[in-house]
XYZ file of C-alpha atoms in Angstrom:
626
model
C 142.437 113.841 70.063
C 145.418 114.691 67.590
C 145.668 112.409 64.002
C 148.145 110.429 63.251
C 148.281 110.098 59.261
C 151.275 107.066 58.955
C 152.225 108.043 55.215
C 153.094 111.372 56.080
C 156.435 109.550 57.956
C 157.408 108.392 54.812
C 160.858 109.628 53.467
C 160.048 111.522 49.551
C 162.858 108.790 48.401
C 160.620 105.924 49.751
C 157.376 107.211 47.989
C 159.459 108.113 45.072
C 160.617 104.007 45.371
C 156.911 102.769 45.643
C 155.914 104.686 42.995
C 158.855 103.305 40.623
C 158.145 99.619 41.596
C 154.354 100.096 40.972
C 155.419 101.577 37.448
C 158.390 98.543 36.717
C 155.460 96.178 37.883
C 153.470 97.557 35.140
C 155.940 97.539 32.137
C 157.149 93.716 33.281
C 153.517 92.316 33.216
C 154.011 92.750 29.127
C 155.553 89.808 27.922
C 154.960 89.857 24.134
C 156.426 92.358 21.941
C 152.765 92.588 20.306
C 151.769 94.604 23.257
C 153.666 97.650 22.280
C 150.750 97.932 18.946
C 147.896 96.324 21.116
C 148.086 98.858 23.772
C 147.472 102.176 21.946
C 145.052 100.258 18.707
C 143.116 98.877 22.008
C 142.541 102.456 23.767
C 141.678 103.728 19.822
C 138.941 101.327 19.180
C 137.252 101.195 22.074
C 137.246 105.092 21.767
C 135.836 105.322 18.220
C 133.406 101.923 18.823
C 132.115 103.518 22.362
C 132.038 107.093 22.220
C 129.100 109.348 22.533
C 128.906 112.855 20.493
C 131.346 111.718 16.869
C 129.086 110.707 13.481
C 129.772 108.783 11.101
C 132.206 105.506 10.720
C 135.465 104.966 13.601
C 138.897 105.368 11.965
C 142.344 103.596 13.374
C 145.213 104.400 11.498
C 148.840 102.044 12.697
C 151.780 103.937 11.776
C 154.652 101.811 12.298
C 157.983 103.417 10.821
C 160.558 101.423 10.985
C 163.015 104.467 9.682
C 162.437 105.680 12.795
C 162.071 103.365 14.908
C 158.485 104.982 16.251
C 155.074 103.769 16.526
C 152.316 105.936 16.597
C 148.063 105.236 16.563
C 145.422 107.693 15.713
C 141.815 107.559 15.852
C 139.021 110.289 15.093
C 137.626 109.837 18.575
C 136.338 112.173 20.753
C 140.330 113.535 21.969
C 141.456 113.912 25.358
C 141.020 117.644 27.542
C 144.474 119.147 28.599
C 142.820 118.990 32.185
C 142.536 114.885 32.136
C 145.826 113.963 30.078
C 147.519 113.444 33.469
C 145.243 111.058 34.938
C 144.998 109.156 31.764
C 148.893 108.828 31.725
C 149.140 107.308 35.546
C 148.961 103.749 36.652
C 145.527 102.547 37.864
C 143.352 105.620 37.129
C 141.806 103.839 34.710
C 138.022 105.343 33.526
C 136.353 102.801 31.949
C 135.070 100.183 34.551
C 131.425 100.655 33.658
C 131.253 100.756 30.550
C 133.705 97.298 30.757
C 130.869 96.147 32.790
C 128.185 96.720 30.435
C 130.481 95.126 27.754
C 131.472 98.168 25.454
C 134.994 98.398 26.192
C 137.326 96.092 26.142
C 140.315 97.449 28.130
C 139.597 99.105 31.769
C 143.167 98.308 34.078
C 144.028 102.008 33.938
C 147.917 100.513 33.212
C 148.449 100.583 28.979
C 149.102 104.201 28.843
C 151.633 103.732 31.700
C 153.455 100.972 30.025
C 153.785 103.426 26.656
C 154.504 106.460 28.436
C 157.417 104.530 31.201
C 158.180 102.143 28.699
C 159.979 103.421 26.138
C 161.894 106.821 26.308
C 159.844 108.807 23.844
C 156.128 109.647 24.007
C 153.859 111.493 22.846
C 150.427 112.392 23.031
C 148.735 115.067 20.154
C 145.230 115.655 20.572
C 142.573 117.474 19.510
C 139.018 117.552 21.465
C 135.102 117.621 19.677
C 135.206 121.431 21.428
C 138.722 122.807 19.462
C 141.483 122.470 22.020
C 144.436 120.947 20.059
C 147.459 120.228 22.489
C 150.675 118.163 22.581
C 152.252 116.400 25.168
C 155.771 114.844 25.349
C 157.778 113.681 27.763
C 161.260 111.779 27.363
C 163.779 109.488 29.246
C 160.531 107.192 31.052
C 162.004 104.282 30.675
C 165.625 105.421 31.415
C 163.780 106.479 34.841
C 162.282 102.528 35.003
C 165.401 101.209 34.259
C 167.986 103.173 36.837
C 168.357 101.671 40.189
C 168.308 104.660 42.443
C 165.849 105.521 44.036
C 166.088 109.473 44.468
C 165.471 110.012 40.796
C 162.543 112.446 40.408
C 160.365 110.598 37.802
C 160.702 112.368 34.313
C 158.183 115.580 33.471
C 156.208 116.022 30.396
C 155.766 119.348 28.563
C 152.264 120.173 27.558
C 152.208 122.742 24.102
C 149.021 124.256 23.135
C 148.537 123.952 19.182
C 147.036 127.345 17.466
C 148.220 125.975 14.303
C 150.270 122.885 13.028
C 150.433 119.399 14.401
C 148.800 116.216 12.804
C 145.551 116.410 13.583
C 143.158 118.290 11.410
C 140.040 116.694 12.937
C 139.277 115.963 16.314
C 140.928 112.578 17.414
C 144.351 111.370 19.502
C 147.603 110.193 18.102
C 150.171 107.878 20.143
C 153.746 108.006 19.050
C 156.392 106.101 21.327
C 159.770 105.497 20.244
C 161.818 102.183 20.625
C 165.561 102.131 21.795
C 168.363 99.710 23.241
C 166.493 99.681 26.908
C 163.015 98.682 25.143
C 160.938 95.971 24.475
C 161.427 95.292 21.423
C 164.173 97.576 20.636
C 164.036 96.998 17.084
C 160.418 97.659 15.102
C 162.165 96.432 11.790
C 162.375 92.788 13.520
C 158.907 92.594 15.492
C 156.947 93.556 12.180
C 159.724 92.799 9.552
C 157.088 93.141 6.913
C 153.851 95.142 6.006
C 152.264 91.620 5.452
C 153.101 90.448 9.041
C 152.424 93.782 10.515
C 149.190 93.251 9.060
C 148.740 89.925 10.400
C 149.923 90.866 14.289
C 147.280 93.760 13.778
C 144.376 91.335 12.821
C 145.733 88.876 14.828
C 146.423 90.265 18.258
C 145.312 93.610 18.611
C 141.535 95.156 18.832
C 141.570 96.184 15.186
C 140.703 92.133 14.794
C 137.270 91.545 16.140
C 136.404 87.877 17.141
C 132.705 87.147 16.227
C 130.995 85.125 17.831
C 129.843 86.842 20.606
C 128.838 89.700 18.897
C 130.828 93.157 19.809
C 129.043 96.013 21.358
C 129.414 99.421 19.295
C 127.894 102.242 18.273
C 129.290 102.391 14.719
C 131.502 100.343 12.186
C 135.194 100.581 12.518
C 137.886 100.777 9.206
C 141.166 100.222 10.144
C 144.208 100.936 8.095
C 148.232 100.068 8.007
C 150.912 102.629 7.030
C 153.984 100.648 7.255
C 157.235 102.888 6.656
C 160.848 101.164 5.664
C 163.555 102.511 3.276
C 161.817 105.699 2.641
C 159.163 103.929 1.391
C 155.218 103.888 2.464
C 152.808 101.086 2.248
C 149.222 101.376 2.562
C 147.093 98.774 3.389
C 143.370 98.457 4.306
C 142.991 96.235 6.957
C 140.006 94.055 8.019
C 138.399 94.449 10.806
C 137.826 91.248 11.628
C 140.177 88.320 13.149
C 141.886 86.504 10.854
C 141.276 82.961 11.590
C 143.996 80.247 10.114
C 141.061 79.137 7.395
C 141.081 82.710 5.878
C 142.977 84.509 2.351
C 144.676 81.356 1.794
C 146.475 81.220 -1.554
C 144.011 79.385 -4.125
C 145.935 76.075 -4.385
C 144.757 75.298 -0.211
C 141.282 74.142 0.510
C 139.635 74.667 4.140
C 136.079 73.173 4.430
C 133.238 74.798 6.796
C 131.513 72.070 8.578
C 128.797 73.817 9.343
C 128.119 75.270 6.003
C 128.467 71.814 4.580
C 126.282 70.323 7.034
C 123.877 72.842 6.509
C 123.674 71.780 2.590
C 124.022 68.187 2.773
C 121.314 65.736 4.688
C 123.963 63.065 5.016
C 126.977 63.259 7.352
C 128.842 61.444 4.617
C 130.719 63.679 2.483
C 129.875 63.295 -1.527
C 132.650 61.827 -3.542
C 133.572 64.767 -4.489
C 134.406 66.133 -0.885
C 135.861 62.673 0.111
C 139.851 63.534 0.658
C 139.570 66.502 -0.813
C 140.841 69.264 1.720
C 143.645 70.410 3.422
C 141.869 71.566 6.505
C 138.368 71.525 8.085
C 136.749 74.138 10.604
C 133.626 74.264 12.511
C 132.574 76.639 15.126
C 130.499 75.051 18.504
C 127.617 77.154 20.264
C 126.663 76.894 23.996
C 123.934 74.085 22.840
C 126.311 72.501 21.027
C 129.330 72.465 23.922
C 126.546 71.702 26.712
C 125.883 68.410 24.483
C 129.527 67.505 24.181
C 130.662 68.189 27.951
C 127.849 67.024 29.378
C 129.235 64.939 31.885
C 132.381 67.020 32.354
C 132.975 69.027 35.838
C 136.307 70.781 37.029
C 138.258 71.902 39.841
C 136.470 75.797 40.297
C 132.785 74.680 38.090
C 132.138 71.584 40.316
C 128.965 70.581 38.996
C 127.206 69.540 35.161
C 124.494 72.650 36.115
C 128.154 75.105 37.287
C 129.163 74.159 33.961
C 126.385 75.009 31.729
C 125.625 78.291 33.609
C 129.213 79.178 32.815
C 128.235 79.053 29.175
C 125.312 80.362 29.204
C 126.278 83.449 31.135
C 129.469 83.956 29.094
C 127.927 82.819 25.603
C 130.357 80.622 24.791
C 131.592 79.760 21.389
C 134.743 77.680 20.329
C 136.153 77.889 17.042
C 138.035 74.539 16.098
C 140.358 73.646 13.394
C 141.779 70.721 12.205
C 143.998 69.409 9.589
C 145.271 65.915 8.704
C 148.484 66.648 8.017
C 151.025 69.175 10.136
C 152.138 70.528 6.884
C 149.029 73.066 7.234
C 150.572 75.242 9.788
C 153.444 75.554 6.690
C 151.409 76.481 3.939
C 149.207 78.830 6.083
C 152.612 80.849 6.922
C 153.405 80.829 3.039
C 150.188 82.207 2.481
C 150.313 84.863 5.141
C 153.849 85.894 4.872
C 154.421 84.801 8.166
C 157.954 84.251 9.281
C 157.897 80.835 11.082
C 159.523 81.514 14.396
C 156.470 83.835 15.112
C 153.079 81.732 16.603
C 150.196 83.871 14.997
C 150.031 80.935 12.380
C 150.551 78.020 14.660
C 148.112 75.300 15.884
C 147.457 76.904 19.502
C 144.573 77.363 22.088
C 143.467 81.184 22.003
C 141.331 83.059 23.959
C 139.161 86.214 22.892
C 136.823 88.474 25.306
C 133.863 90.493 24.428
C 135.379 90.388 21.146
C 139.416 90.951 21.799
C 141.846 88.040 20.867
C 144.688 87.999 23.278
C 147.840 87.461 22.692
C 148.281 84.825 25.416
C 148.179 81.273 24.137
C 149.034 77.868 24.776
C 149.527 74.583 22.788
C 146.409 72.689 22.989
C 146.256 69.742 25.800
C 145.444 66.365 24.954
C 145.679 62.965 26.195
C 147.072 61.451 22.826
C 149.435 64.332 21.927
C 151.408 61.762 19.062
C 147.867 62.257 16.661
C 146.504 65.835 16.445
C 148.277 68.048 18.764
C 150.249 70.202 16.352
C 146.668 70.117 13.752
C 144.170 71.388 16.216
C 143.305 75.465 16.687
C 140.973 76.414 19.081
C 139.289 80.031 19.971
C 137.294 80.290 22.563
C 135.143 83.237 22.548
C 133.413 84.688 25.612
C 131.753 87.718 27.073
C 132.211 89.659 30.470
C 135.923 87.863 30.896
C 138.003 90.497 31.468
C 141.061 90.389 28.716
C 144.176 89.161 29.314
C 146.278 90.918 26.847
C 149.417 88.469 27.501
C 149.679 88.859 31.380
C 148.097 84.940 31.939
C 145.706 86.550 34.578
C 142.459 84.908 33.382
C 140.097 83.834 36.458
C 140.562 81.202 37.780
C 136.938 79.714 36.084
C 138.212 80.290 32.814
C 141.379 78.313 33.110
C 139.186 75.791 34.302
C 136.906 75.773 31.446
C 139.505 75.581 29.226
C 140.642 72.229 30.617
C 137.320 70.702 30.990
C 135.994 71.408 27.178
C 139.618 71.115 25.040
C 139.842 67.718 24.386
C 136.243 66.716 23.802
C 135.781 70.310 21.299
C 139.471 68.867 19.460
C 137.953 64.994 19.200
C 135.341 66.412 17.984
C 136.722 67.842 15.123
C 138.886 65.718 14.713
C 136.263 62.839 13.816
C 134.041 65.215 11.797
C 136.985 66.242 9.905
C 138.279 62.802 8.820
C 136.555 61.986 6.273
C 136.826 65.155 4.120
C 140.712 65.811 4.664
C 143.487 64.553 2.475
C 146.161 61.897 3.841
C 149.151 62.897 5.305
C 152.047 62.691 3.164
C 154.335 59.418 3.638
C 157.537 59.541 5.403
C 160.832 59.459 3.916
C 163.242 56.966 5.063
C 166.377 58.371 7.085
C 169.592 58.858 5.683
C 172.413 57.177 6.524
C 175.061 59.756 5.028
C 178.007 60.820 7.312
C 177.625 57.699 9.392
C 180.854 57.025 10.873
C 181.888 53.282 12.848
C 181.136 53.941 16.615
C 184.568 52.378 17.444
C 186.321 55.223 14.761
C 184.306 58.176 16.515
C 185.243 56.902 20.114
C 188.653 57.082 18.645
C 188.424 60.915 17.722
C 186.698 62.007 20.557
C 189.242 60.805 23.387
C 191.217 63.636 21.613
C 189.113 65.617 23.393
C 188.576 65.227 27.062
C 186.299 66.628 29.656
C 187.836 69.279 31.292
C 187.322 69.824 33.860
C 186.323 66.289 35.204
C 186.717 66.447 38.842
C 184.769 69.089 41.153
C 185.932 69.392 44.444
C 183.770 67.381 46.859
C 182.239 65.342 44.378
C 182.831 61.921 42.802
C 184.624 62.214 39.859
C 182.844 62.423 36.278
C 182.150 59.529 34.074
C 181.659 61.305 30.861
C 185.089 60.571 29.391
C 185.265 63.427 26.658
C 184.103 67.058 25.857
C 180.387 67.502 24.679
C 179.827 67.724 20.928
C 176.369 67.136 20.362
C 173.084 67.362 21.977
C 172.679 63.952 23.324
C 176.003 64.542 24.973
C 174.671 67.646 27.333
C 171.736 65.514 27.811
C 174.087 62.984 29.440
C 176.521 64.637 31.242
C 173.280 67.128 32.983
C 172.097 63.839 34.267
C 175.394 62.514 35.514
C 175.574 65.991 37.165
C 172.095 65.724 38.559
C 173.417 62.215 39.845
C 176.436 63.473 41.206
C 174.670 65.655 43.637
C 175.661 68.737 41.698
C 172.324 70.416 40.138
C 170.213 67.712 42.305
C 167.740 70.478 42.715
C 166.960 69.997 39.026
C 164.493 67.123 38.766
C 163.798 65.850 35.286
C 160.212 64.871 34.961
C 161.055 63.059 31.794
C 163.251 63.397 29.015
C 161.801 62.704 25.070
C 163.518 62.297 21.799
C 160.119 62.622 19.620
C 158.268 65.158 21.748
C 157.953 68.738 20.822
C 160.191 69.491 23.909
C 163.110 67.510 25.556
C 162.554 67.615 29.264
C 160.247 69.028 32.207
C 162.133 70.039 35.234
C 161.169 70.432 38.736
C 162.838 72.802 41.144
C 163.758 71.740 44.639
C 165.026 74.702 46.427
C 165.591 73.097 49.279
C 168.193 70.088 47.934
C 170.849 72.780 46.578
C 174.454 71.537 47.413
C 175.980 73.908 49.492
C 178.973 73.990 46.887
C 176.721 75.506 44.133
C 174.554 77.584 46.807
C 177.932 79.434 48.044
C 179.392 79.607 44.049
C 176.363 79.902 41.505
C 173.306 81.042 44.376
C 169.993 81.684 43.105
C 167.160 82.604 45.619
C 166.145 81.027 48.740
C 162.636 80.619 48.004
C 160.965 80.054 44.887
C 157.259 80.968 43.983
C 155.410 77.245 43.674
C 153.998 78.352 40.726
C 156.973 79.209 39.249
C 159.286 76.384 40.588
C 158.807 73.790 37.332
C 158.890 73.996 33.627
C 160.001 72.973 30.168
C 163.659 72.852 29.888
C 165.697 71.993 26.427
C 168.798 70.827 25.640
C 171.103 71.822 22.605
C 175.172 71.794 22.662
C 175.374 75.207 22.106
C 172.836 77.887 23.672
C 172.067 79.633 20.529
C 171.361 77.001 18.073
C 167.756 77.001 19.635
C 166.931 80.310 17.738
C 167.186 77.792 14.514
C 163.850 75.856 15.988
C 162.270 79.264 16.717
C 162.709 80.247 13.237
C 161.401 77.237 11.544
C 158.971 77.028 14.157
C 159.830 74.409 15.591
C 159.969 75.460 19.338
C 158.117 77.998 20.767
C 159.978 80.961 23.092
C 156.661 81.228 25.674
C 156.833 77.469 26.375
C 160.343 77.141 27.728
C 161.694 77.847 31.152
C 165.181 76.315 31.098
C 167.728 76.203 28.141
C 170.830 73.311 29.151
C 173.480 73.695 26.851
C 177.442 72.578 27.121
C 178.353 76.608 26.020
C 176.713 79.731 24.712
C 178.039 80.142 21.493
C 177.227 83.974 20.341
C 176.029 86.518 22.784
C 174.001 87.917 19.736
C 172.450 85.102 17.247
C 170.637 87.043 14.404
C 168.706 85.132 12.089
C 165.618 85.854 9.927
C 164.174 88.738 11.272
C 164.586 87.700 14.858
C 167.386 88.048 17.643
C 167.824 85.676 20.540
C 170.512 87.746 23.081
C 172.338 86.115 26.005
C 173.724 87.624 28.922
C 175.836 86.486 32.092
C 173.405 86.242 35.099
C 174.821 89.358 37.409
C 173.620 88.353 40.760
C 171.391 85.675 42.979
C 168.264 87.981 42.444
C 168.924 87.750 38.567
C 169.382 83.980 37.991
C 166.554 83.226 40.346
C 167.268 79.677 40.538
C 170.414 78.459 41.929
C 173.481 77.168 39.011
C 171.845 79.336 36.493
C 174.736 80.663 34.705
C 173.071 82.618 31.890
C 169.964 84.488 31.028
C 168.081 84.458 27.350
C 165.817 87.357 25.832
C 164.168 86.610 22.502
C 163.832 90.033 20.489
C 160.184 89.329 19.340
C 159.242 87.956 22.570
C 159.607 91.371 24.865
C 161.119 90.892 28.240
C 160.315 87.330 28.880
C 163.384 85.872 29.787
C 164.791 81.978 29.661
C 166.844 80.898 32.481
C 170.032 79.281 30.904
C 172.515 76.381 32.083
C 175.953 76.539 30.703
C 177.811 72.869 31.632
C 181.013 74.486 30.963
C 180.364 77.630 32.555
C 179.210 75.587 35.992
C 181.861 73.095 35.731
C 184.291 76.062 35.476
C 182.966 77.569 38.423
C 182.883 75.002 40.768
C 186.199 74.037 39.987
C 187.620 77.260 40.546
C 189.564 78.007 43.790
C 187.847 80.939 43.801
């Protein structure tokens, strides 16, 4: 009976076009511009932490030369042979499942060496093996390959050079150097780590180097960890801890965080002495299984159904929570002053974090609570578990986890909320508003018929009430709900809209109710992923004022979905380390959802991207006889 083997009918271009799409899949599943340190420092530490046959204490040294624009990690690990380099450098051939499983490693996808080598158009790979072979590998133009449409483009090759003398390596070990560029994310290392201080901070903060304790880490030896941070011809050196760096630690002297459970440990009374009354600017405490089984103990979910689902779930998992609070919001302020940390970053920020068998990730969320108004921007949460397999930024917890999260966060931020009281100083008093440059509403009607709403009429629509051109905020926020009315971006359905919350709006997506005006002029896709169909939209009257709140920390980039503004402003907005870019959606495929005019990358955030609403670009549009 003759075989019939169905791949072999497949054209070389088509398996040349799976394989890219496997490999774009890859690099696009990093959203955070962290990644591109968290990738190689996670493959070093589990190396020196795990490895059989090295003595003596694991060594990480981060290299980040911002000269050069290059990033490069080395370890003193066991190296890699010349005959397994390739495998290590494909998509899904990871080799560390088992020892995952038995809770050594921490990374075991088989994709981070993809993303370096495909993401960014320089890598390279020295190593030098516990039996003497020293090699180099280096291959070019991977992300130029990613990046170019066509789909008869042989991937790139690397070049493999035996070392009899030279290189870096004088011991056995692996260095990682990739290079950024205009196609990468970031493209710029000078603003992702401006500084050595918040180079060291993203290092303790979301890579491996910064083990999370509770639960305890699996290893075979210690770990030191240093920093060589390279601008202006100049080299800093700094030791770094190997340890997280949680928001009560090396705070300038003049800030006072309290630990509850030290306290409570000295002190009989749950009182605090006079002494302790008012007295700090922050108070932590971190809960054990016992402790969270007490304080959820009626609490079930959607995936851990039952009281006994829920306490198995910490049990097996040996959950731990670390909580935070302070009484005042002006924390998160000082805590950046005392870290150096530029304020439109988030490592400093009140958030809900998640670390696995000892790994922070870099996904995080702001913390969910009922009475948002009281402690929502004052409460940070880690949860710490084993055997959850890391999520690195790529929100692909299970499903359990998620629900966990929702189940626990309130009670564990009550909780510290109540304990915390008492010890923390009062808020400071508001100021009254100003009243400078207040002009008579009658006198600013006057001015602003100077400037009318053009243009005001869109064939096959009513015409538009809004008698004058937007100049503020409030003024997009009016006319994108006239339009909504009209009939015109119906398919955007504002949840609410808030003056005093964090965010302006929440929008859901109705595919299905596009006008057929804005379908033929400004499509978007047909269908829309469920999951992906609603989010947090904001308004300002120009698109890049928002990279103002990102930089005084106002707003957060990873929260936001939509961006409604009456123009752009600056393609480019530079400000402070960080670079907000906008760019005119190209096609249907590109804008996604239908009347999206623009699209938004933030420089520090990697690819993620914000789907932007110009007014005047859709009025212009639609009014065209185009």
């Amino acid at each position: 009976m003759p075989e019939i083997q169905p791949l072999s009918a497949l054209s070389s271009v088509v398996q040349n076009g799976w394989i890219k799409q496997r490999v774009t899949n890859v690099i696009k599943s990093y959203h955070n511009a962290a990644d591109v340190i968290a990738e190689p420092v996670q493959n070093a530490v589990d190396e020196v932490l795990s490895a059989d046959g090295i003595t003596g204490t694991g060594d990480v040294t981060v290299v980040l030369d911002a000269d050069q624009n290059r990033i490069s990690v080395i370890d003193n690990g066991r190296g890699i042979s010349s005959e397994d380099v390739a495998k290590y450098l494909a998509p899904d051939m990871g080799t560390k499942r088992k020892a995952f499983l038995q809770g050594w490693v921490r990374g075991h996808k088989g994709v981070g060496m993809t993303f370096l080598v495909y993401g960014f158009d320089f890598f390279e790979l020295e190593s030098r093996t516990l039996d003497g072979e020293h090699y180099r590998v280096r291959m070019e133009g991977g992300r130029t390959w990613v990046a170019d449409e066509s789909l008869d483009i042989t991937p790139p090759v690397g070049y493999l050079e035996h070392l009899s003398g030279g290189g870096t390596l004088q011991a056995h070990g692996t260095r990682v150097t990739i290079g950024l560029g205009p196609k990468t994310e970031p493209r710029e290392l000078k603003r992702a780590f401006p500084t050595a201080e918040f180079a060291t901070i993203a290092l303790q903060n979301q890579t491996a180097i910064g083990i999370v304790e509770p639960p305890s880490v699996l290893k075979k030896r210690d770990l030191t960890a240093r920093l060589e941070y390279i601008s202006d011809a100049k080299t800093e050196k700094i030791s770094l801890v190997a340890q997280y760096r949680y928001p009560h630690m090396q705070l300038d002297k003049t800030i006072r965080a309290l630990d509850l459970d030290e306290w409570f440990r000295k002190n009989r009374s749950t009182e605090p002495t006079v002494r302790d009354r008012s007295a700090y600017h922050a108070c932590h405490s971190t809960l054990g299984p016992e402790a969270l089984k007490k304080l959820i103990a009626d609490r079930t979910g959607h995936s851990l159904t039952t009281v006994q689902e829920v306490h198995s779930y910490i049990d097996k998992h040996k959950v731990h929570v670390y909580a935070m609070f302070s009484h005042s919001a002006s924390y998160r302020d000082l805590l950046a002053e005392a870290w150096k940390v530029p304020k439109n970053r988030v490592l400093h920020a009140p958030r809900l974090r998640v670390a696995t068998d000892g790994m922070i990730s870099s996904w995080s969320r702001e913390v969910t609570l009922t009475h948002r108004g009281f402690n929502v921007d004052r409460t940070w949460l880690t949860y710490q578990l084993q055997g959850v397999e890391p999520d690195m930024g790529r929100k692909d917890f299970p499903p359990d986890l998620h629900d966990f999260l929702q189940i626990s966060e309130e009670r564990v931020a009550n909780e510290i909320a109540r304990l915390s009281k008492p010890f923390l100083r009062p808020g400071p008093r508001r100021t009254p508003a100003s009243t400078e440059g207040y002009i008579e509403p009658a006198i600013k009607a006057y001015e602003r018929r100077k400037s009318p709403l053009v243009p005001s009429l869109i064939p096959g629509f009513d015409e538009i009430s809004l008698r004058t051109a937007p100049q503020s905020e409030q003024d997009v926020i009016a006319l994108f709900s006239e339009l909504v009315g009209l009939g015109v971006l119906r398919h955007f359905k504002p949840v609410f809209y808030s003056g005093f919350d964090y965010y302006d709006s929440y929008f859901e997506y109705a595919p299905g109710e596009v006008h057929q005006v804005v379908r033929e002029k400004i499509p978007g896709l047909s269908a829309v992923d469920a999951r992906d169909s609603s989010g947090v939209a904001e308004f300002k009257f120009q698109g890049d004022w928002i990279l103002d709140d990102l930089v005084s920390g106002v707003k957060r980039w990873e929260d936001m979905k939509f961006l409604v503004c009456w123009s752009i402003g600056k393609d480019v907005s530079q400000k402070a380390g960080d670079e907000v870019v906008f760019r005119a959606a190209e096609d249907s495929a590109d804008r996604q959802f239908h009347g999206v005019t623009h699209l938004a990358t933030l420089q520090s955030a990697g690819s993620r991207s914000i789907f932007v609403i110009s007014l005047s670009d859709v009025l212009d549009t639609l009014a065209s006889s185009d």
